Amino acid sequence: MPKETNLKAYIGTFFIAAGTLALEVALTRLLSVITWYHLAFFAVSSAMLGMTAGATTVYLKPGWFVKSNIYRNISKACLAFSCSIPFMLIIICLLPLTLTKSLMVGFAFLIATITCTMPFYLSGIALTAILTKSELPIGKVYASDLVGAAFGALVVLGFLEMFDSPDVILLSASLGGLAAFSFIKDNDSVQLSRLSLLVTAGILILAFVNSL
């Protein structure tokens, strides 16, 4: 595999890991504000559930990540991660999460669980596939994953001092778009490359408009 392709895969791993950790921290902050502080741990549970489900999907669907299509499908998973976050943000901000004994409240918590889990499910697919199905040296891929996660966990703290939680959540979604673009190889679809850049730019514009 060309060194340039390897480098792009490492960069893509960095971006999707950074976006995942940034999303988890920002979602914890958002839930602690709109619900209760003890429910903020719901974000951590959703992240663990989603990423475990994503890893299980990669194991059960090996045909999705064969040598001929692995980077293309990882790119699609990163792009879906990016697109699912604005939808998740809208649902979480609209759902009335109250601690009362009601069937509708239980249904609201079920919707919240599914919605919060979905982005982590998609990033779990991307990270598990690149770690277990690619031919890259596992040590270097894992290093990219750890550095990206550390970067995401740290940079989000600075962003939360400058922006509110919804803006930071949208910024984490833009990292997924950058990851999708990074995983696309030169001979892959030009349309997918353009779509990745378009989604990234659209989410950044949405974050800017939301901050106003």
XYZ file of C-alpha atoms in Angstrom, residues 17 22 35-36 43 53 55 59-60 68 71 80 96 112 114 116 122 139 147 155 158-159 166 169-170 176 188 196 202:
29
model
C -11.166 9.285 17.412
C -15.066 15.468 21.841
C -31.507 17.369 32.712
C -29.688 16.532 35.952
C -23.456 10.008 27.743
C -22.425 -2.470 19.036
C -17.463 -3.452 16.970
C -17.324 -8.878 13.507
C -20.675 -10.121 12.196
C -11.403 -3.948 -2.063
C -11.597 2.364 3.113
C -22.809 8.894 8.655
C -38.769 16.315 27.744
C -32.888 9.452 23.770
C -31.144 5.229 20.612
C -27.341 9.261 21.612
C -21.012 4.572 13.591
C 0.828 -0.253 16.597
C -3.417 10.533 20.039
C -9.383 20.462 22.891
C -10.903 24.810 25.513
C -13.821 24.949 23.096
C -24.390 22.476 21.110
C -21.123 19.013 19.515
C -21.490 20.334 15.964
C -16.164 13.111 11.297
C -12.357 6.061 -5.053
C -17.493 14.698 2.673
C -22.273 22.643 6.077
